Coordinates of C-alpha atoms in Angstrom, one line a residue:
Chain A
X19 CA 23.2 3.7 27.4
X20 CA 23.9 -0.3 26.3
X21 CA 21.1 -1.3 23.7
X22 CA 23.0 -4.3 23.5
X23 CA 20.1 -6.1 25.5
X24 CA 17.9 -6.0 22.7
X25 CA 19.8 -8.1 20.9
X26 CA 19.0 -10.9 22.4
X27 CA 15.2 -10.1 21.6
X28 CA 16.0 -10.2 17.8
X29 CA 16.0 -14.7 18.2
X30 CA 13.1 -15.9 17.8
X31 CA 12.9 -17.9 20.6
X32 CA 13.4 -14.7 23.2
X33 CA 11.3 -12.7 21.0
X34 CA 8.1 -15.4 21.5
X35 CA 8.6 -15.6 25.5
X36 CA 8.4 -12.5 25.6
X37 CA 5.6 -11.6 23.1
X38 CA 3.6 -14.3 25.8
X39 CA 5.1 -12.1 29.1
X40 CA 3.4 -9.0 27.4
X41 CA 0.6 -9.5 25.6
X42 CA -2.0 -10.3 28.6
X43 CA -0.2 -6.7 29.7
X44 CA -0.9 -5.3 26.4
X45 CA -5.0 -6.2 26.7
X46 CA -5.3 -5.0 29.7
X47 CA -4.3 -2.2 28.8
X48 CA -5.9 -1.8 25.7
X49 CA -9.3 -2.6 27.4
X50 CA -9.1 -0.3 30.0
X51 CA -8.3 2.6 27.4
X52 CA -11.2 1.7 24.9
X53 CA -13.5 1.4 28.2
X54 CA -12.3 5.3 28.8
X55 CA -12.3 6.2 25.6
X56 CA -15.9 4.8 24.6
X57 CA -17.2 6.4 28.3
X58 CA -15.5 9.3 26.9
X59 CA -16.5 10.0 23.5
X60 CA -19.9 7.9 23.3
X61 CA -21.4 9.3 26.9
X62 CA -19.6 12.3 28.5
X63 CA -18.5 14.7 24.9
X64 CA -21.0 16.7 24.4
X65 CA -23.3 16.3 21.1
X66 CA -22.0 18.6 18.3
X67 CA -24.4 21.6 17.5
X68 CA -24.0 21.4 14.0
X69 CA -23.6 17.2 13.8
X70 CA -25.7 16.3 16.2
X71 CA -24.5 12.7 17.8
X72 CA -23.3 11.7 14.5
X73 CA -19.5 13.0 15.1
X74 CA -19.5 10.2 17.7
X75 CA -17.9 8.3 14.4
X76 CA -14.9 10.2 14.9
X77 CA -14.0 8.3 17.7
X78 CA -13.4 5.2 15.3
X79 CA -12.4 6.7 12.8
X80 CA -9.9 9.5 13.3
X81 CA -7.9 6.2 15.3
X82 CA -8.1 4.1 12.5
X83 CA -7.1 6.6 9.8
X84 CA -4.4 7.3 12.1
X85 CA -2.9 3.9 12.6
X86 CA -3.6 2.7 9.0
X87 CA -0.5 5.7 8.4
X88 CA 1.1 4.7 11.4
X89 CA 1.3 1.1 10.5
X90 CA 2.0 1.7 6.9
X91 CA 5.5 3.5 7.9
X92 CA 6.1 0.6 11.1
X93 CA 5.5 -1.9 8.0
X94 CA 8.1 0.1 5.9
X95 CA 10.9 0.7 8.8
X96 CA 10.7 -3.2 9.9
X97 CA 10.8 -3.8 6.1
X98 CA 13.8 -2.1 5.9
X99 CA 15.7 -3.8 8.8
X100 CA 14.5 -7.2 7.4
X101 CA 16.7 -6.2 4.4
X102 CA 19.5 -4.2 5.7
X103 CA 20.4 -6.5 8.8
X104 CA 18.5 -9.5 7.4
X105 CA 16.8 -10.5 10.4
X106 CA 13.8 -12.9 10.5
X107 CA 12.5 -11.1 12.7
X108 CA 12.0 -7.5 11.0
X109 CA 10.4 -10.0 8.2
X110 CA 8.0 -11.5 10.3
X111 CA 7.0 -8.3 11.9
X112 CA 6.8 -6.4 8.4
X113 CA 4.6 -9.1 6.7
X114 CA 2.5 -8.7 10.0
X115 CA 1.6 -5.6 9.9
X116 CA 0.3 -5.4 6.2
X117 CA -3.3 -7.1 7.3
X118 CA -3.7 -5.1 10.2
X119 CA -2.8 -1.9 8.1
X120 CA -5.5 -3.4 5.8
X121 CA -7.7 -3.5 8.2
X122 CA -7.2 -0.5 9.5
X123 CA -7.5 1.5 6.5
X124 CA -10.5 -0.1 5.1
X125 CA -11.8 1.2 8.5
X126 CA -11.2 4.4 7.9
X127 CA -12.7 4.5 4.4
X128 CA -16.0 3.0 5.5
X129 CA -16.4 4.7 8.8
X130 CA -15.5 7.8 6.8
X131 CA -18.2 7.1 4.4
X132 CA -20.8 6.4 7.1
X133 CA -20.0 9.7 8.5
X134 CA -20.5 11.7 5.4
X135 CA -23.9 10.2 4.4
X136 CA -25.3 12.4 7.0
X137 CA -23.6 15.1 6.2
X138 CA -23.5 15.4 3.0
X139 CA -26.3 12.8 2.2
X140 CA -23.8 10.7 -0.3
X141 CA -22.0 7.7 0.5
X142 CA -18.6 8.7 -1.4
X143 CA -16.8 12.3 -2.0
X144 CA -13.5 12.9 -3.7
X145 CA -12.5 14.8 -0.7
X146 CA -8.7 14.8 -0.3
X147 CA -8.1 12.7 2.9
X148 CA -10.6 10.1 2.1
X149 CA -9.4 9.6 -1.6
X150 CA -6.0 8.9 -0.1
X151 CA -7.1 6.6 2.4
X152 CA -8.5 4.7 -0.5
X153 CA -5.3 4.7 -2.5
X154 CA -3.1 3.5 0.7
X155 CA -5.8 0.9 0.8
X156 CA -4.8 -0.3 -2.7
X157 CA -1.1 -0.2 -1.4
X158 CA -1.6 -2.1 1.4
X159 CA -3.6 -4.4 -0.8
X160 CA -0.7 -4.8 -3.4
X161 CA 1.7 -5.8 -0.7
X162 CA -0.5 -8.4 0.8
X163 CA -0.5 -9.2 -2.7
X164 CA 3.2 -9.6 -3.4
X165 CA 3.5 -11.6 -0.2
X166 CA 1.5 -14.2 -1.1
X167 CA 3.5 -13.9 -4.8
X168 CA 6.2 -15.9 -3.9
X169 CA 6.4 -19.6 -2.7
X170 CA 9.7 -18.4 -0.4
X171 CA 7.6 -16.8 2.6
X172 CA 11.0 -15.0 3.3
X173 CA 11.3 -13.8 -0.2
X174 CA 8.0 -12.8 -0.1
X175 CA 8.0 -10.9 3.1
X176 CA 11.3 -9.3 1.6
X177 CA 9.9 -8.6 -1.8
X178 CA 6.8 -7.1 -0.2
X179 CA 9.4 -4.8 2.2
X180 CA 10.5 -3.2 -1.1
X181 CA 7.4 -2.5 -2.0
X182 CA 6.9 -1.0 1.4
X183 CA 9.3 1.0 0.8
X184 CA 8.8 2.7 -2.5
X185 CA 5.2 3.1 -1.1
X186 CA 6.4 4.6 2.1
X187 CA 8.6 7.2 -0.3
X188 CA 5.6 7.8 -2.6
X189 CA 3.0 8.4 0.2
X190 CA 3.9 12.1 1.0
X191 CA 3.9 12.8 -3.0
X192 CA 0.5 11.2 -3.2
X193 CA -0.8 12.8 -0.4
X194 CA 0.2 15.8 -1.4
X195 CA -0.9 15.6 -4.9
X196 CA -4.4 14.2 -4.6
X197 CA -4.9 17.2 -1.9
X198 CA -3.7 19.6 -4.8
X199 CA -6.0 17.8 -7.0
X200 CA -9.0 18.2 -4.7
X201 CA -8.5 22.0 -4.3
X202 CA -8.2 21.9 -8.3
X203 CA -11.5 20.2 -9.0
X204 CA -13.9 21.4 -5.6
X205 CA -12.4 24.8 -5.8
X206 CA -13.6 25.3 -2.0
X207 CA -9.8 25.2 0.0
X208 CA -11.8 23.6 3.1
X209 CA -11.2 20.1 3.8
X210 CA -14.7 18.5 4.4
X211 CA -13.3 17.0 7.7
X212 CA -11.5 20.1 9.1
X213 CA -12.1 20.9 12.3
X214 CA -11.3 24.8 13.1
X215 CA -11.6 24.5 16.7
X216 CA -12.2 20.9 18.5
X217 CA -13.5 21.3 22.3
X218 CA -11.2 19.6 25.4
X219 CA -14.6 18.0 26.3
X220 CA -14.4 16.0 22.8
X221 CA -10.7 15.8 22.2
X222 CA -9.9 13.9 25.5
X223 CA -12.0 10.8 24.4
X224 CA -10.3 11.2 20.8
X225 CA -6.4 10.9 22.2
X226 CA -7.5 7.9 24.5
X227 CA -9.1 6.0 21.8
X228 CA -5.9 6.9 19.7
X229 CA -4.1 5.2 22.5
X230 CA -6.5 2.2 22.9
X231 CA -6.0 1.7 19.2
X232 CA -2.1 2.1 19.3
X233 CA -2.3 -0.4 22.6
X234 CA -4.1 -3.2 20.5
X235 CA -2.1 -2.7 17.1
X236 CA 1.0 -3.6 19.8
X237 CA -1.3 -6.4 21.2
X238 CA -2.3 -7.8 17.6
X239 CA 1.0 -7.4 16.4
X240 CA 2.7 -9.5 18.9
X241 CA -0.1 -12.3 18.6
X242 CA 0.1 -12.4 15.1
X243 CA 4.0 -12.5 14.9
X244 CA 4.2 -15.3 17.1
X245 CA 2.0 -17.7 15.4
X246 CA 4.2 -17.3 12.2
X247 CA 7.4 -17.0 14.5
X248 CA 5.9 -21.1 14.9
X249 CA 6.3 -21.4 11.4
X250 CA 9.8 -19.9 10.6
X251 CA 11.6 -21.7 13.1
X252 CA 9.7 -25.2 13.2
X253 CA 13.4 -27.0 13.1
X254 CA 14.6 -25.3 15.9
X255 CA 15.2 -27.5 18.8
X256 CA 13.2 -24.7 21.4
X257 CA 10.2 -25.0 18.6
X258 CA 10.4 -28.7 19.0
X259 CA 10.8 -28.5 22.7
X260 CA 7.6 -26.5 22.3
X261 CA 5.9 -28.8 20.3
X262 CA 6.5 -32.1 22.8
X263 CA 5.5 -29.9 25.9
X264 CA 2.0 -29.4 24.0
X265 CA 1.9 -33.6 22.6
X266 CA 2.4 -34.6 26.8
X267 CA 0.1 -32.1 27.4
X268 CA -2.8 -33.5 25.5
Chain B
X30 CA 33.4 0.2 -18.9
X31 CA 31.4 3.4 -17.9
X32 CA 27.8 3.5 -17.0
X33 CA 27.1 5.0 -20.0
X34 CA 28.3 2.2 -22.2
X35 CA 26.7 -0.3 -20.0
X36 CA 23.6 0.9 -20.0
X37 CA 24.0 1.4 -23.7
X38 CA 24.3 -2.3 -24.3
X39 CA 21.5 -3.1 -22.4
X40 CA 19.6 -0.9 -24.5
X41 CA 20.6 -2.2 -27.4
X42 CA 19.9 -5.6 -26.4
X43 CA 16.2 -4.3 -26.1
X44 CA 16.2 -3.0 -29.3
X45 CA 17.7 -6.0 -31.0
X46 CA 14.8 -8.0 -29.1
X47 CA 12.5 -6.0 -30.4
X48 CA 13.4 -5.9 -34.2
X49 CA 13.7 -9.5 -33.8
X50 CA 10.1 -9.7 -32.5
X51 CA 8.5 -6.7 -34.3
X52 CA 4.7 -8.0 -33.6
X53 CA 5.1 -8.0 -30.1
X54 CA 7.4 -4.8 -29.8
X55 CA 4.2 -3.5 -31.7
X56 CA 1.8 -4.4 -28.7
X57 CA 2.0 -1.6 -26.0
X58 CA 0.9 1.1 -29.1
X59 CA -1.5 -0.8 -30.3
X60 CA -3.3 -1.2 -26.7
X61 CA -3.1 2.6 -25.9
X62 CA -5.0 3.0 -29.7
X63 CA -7.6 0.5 -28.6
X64 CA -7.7 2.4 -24.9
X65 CA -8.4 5.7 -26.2
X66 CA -10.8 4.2 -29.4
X67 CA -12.9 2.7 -26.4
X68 CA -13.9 6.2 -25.5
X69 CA -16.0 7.3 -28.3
X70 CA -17.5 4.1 -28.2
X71 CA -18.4 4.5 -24.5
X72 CA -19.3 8.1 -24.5
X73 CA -21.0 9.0 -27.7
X74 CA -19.4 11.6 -30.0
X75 CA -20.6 14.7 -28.7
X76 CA -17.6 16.9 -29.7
X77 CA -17.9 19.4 -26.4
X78 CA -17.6 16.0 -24.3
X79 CA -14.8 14.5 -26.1
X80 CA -12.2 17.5 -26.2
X81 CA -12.8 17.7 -21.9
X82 CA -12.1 14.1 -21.3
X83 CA -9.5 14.0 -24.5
X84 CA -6.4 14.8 -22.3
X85 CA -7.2 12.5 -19.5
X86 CA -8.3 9.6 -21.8
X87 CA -5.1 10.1 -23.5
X88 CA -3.2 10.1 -20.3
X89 CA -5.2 7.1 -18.6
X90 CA -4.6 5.1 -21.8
X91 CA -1.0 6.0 -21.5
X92 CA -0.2 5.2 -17.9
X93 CA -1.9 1.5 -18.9
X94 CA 0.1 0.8 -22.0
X95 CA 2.7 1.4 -19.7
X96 CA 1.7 -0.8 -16.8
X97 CA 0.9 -3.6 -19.2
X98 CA 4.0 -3.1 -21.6
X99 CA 6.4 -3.4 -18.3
X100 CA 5.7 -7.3 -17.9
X101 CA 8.3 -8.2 -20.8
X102 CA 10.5 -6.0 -19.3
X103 CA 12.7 -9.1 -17.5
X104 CA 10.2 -11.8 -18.2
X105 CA 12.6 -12.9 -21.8
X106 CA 15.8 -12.5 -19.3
X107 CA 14.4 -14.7 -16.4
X108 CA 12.9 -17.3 -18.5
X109 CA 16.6 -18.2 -20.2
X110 CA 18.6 -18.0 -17.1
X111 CA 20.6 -14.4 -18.0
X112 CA 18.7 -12.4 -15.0
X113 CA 20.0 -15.3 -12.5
X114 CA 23.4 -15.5 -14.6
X115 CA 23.4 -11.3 -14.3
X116 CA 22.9 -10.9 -10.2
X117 CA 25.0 -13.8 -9.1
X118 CA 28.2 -12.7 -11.4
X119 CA 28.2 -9.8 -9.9
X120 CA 27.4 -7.1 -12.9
X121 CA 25.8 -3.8 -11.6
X122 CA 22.2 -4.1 -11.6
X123 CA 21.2 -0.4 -10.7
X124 CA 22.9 0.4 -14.3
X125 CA 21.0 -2.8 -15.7
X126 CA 18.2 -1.3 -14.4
X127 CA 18.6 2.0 -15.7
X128 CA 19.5 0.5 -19.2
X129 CA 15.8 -1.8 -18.6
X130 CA 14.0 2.0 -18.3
X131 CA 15.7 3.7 -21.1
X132 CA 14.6 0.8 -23.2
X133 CA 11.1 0.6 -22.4
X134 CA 11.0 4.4 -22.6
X135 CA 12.2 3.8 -26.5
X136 CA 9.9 1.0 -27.2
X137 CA 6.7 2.3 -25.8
X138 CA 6.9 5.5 -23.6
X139 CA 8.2 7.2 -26.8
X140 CA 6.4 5.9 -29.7
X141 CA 3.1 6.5 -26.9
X142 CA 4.4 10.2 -27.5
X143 CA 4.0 10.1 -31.1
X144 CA 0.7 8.2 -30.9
X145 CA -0.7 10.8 -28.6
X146 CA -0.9 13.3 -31.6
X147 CA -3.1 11.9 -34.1
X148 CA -4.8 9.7 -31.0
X149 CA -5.9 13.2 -29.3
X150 CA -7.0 15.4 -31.8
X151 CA -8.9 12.1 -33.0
X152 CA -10.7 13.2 -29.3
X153 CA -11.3 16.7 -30.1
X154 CA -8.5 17.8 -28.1
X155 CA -7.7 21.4 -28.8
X156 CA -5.0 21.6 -31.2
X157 CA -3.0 24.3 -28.9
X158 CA -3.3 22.1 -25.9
X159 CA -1.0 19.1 -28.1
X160 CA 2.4 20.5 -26.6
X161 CA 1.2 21.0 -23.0
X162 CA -0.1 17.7 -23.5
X163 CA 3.1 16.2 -25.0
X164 CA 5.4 18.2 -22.5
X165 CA 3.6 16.5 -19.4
X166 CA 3.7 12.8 -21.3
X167 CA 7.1 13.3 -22.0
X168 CA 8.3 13.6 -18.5
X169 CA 5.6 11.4 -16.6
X170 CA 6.5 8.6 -19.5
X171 CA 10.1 8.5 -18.2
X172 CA 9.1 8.7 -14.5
X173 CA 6.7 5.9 -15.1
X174 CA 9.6 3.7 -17.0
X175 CA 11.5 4.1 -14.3
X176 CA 9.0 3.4 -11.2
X177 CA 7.8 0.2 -13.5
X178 CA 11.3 -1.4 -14.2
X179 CA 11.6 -1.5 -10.5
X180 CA 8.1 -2.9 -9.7
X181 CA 8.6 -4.9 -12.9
X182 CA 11.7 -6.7 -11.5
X183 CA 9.7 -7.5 -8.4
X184 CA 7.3 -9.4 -10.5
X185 CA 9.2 -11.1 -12.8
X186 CA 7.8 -14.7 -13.0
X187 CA 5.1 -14.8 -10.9
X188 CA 1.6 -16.2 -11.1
X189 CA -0.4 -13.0 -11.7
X190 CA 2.0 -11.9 -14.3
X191 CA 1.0 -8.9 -15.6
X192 CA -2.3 -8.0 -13.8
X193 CA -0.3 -8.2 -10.6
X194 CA 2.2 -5.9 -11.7
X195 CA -0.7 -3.5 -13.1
X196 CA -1.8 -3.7 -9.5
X197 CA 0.8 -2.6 -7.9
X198 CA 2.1 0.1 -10.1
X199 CA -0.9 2.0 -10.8
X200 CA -1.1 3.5 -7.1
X201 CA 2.5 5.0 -7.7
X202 CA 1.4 6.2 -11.1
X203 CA -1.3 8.4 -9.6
X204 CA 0.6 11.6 -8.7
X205 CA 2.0 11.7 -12.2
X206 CA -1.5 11.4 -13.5
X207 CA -2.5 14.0 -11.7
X208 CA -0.3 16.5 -12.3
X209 CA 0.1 15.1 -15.8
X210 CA -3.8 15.3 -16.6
X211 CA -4.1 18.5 -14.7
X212 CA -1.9 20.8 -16.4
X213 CA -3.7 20.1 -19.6
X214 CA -6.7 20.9 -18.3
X215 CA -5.2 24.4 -17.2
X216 CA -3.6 24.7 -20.1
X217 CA -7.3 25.2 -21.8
X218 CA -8.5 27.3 -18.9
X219 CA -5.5 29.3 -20.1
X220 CA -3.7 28.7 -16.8
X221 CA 0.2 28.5 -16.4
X222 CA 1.3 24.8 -16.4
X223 CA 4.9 25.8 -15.4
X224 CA 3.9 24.4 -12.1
X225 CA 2.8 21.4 -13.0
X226 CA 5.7 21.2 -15.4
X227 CA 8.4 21.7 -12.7
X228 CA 6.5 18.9 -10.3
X229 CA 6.9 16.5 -13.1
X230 CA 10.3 17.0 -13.4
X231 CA 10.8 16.6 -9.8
X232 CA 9.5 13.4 -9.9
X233 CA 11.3 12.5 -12.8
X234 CA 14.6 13.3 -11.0
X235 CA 13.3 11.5 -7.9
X236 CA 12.6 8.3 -9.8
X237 CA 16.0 8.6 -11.6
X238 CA 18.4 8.6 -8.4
X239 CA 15.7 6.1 -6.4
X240 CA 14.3 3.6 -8.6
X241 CA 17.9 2.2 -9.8
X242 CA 18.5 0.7 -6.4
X243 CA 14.9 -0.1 -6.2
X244 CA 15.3 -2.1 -8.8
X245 CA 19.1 -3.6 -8.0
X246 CA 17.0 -5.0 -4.3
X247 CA 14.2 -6.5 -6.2
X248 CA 16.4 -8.4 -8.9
X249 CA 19.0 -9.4 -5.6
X250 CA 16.2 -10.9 -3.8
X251 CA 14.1 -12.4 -6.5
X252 CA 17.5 -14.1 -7.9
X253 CA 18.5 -14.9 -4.6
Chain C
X26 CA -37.9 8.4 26.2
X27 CA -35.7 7.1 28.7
X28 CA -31.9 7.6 29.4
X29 CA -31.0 4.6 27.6
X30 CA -33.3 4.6 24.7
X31 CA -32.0 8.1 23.9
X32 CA -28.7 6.9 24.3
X33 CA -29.2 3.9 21.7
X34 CA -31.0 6.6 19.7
X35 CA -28.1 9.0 19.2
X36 CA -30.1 11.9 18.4
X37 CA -31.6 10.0 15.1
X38 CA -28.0 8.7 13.6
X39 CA -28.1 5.3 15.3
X40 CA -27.7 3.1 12.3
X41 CA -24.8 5.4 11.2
X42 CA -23.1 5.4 14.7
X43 CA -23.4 1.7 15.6
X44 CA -22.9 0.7 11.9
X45 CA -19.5 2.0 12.7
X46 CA -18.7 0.8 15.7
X47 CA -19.8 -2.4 15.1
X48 CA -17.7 -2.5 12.5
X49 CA -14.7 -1.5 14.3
X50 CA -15.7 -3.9 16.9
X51 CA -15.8 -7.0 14.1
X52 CA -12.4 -6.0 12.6
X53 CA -10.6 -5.7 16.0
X54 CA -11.6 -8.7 17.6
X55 CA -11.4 -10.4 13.9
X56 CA -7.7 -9.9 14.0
X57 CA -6.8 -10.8 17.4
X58 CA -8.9 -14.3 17.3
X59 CA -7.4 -15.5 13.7
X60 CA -3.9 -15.3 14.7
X61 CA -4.8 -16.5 17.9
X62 CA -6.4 -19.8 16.4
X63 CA -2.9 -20.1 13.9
X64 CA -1.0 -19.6 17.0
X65 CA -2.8 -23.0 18.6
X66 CA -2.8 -24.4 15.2
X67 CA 0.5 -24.3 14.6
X68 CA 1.4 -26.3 18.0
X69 CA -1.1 -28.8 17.2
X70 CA 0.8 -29.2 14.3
X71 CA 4.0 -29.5 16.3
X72 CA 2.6 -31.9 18.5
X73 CA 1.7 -34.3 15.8
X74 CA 4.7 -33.7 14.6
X75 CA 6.8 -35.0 18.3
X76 CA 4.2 -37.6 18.0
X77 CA 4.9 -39.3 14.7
X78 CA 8.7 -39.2 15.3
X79 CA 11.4 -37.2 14.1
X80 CA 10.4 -35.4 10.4
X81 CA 12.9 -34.4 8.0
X82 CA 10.7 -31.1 6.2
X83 CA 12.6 -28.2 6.0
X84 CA 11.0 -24.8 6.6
X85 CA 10.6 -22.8 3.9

């Protein structure tokens, strides 16, 4: 198969038509699925005999834990295309993602706290997943960080995609030593959020809202590349073209 | 010229820096004493306390000297022009890197080493724990050497400094400290730390065949 | 207690339960109306720009 038509979608100029020709696609779409999913998990699953209506969190934040990984390793991969190939726009997309990630992963830790107060009637546990959740917030945080470092946004969006990377590389090792370190220092080997068995009635609702959340990352993403995509290219004669269809427009 | 010899002159250039500035060569060891003195301060001297938390302290105070120490690292080179001079003539910058590492291991990974033994029995540390203890800071030194002359090249220069290298180093510093901490701690439980031991030097060998063009990509686009 | 009082009530972990969705709500429409607003800022910006003539600043 010819990929060769994506090339055109690595200018910036193709890239922002067609971030405008998807994106009222992309929240449609991620409307319907969070109407689905919400129906789903806040109405129709049935309440949890041990949890009671409290493991309705899980439907925000099982997503969100989810994507704040999943965008970490999109950061990382567009990262490394910005500094293989050198394209703008791998830069632009990388820097993007790294607020969203934020976002995402902050979350996770507090909808993961709000879950365990009732639980286990503290706010905080050193429980494996959460504890790593906290330390890929403090990546994320660090890249944001180094992005805003350096007075070159292209540097910075560079200098941040090494980062990315050594994270990315790092992220298994931490995962798998603060869940080595958890099982050291609880002794129980059951992960507080482990779920033996999960019932089709509540795991439906969970993959939709994992989809509704992957829709509007996609939707976010877009909208948040093409305002800086404004910004990288603001010689460009299609940028300026842009600028006097808005000034007769007024 | 071989690797070897190049990454020996870098070294040396180090060292030379450093006996030519002895106070500030002197800095990272005085920081992990103050680190660990803190402890006492903080936690009273209850000697059943202080010989649990002596390993960790000991470690935490470590892995900070490092972080800290790592700011000097190119800061001297960029501020004179020789990083910019370095990466645009072309000289091989994952060996310059390397030669960065080995030199910060020697100024304060090393001497950290040394410091550790009067530092944790000061804690109460059990005296048969000291080798486990060293073992571990030996090879999670070098590891950290290495991540930090990669995130330390990334830096270089920038408003933040050192506190924004600290930042984004001590995140990739955990699993060492985990593994590094933890073996002590089953060391006293009477536990095997081969383990442990054999993680550590995995990451060690990680570190040394990734972090060298880790650090060649940072210097290339921060000279760039 | 009616259909939708017990559904508000969420078998007694309402503040948890709406804490976090509200949340979640806040952060996702958060980061779809920022960029949105740069997005219009930016060809504000551009307009002014045609406006005033041809500039000579070069993007960074």
């Amino acid at each position: 198969m010819n990929f060769a038509f994506l090339h055109k979608y690595a200018s910036l100029m193709h890239f922002y038509r067609l971030s405008h020709t998807l994106t009222p696609w992309l929240a449609a779409a991620t409307l319907a699925l969070f109407a689905w999913g919400l129906v789903g998990g806040l109405l129709l699953a049935p309440t949890d005999y041990q949890q009671g209506d409290s493991f309705r969190i899980m439907y925000v934040h099982v997503p969100a834990a989810w994507m704040s990984m999943f965008v970490y390793v999109t950061m990382a991969v567009a990262g490394g295309v910005a500094l293989i190939w050198k394209l703008k726009l791998a830069e632009i997309v990388s820097r993007a993602c790294a607020p969203l990630g934020a976002s995402f992963t902050f979350l996770a830790l507090v909808t993961g706290s709000i879950w365990g107060k009732p639980m286990w009637g503290t706010w905080w546990v050193w429980d494996a997943r959460l504890t790593s959740e906290l330390i890929l917030l403090f990546l994320y945080l660090g890249v944001i960080a180094l992005h805003g470092a350096l007075d070159d946004r292209r540097a910075g969006a560079r200098a941040g995609a090494v980062l990315a990377l050594i994270g990315v590389v790092n992220i298994p090792i931490i995962h798998f030593s603060v869940e080595w370190w958890s099982t050291l220092h609880q002794g129980a080997t059951v992960s507080k959020f482990s779920k033996p068995s999960i019932h089709i009635d509540m795991l439906i609702p969970l993959l939709v809202m994992i989809s509704a959340f992957q829709c509007y990352f996609a939707w976010s993403l877009l909208v948040r590349v093409r305002s800086e995509i404004l910004d990288y290219d603001r010689n460009a004669s299609w940028v300026r073209e842009l600028g006097r269809a808005q000034e007769a427009g007024r | 010229m071989t690797p070897a010899t190049i990454i020996a002159a870098v070294v040396r250039r180090e060292l030379l820096r450093a006996v030519r500035n002895q106070a500030e060569a002197l800095y990272p060891l005085l920081f992990f004493a103050l680190c660990v003195l803190m402890f006492p301060f903080a936690l009273g001297t209850d000697s059943a306390l202080l010989s649990k938390v002596a390993a960790g302290v000991v470690w935490v105070a470590a892995l900070l000297a490092s972080a800290l120490s790592l700011e000097a690292l190119f800061r001297a080179d960029y501020a004179d022009g020789t990083l910019e001079v370095l990466v645009v003539g072309g000289a091989s910058l994952p060996l310059l890197g390397l030669g960065k590492a080995a030199a910060h291991w020697l100024l304060s990974g090393l001497p950290v080493l040394v410091l550790a033994i009067p530092l944790g029995l000061s804690l109460e540390l059990q005296p048969a724990l000291l080798g486990t203890l060293l073992a571990t800071l030996a090879l999670g030194s070098v590891c950290m050497s290495l991540i930090g002359a990669a995130i330390s090249a990334l830096t270089v220069g920038l408003r933040g400094g050192g506190l924004l290298l600290a930042m984004l180093i001590l995140p990739l510093y955990i699993p060492v400290l985990i593994f590094g901490a933890s073996a002590t701690a089953n060391a006293a439980l009477g536990l095997p730390v081969a383990g442990e031991l054999y993680f550590l030097a995995g990451l060690l060998v990680l570190a040394l065949t990734l972090t060298p063009w880790a650090t060649a990509a940072a210097l290339r686009i921060r000279m760039s | 207690m009616s259909a939708l009082q017990a559904f508000l009530h969420m078998g007694g972990y309402a503040p948890y339960v709406w804490t976090s969705y509200g949340l979640a709500a806040v952060l996702l429409i958060f980061n779809i109306v920022l960029p949105r607003r740069a997005e219009q800022a930016a060809l504000r910006r551009l307009a002014r720009r045609e406006a005033l003539g041809e500039s000579h600043d070069t993007a960074s």
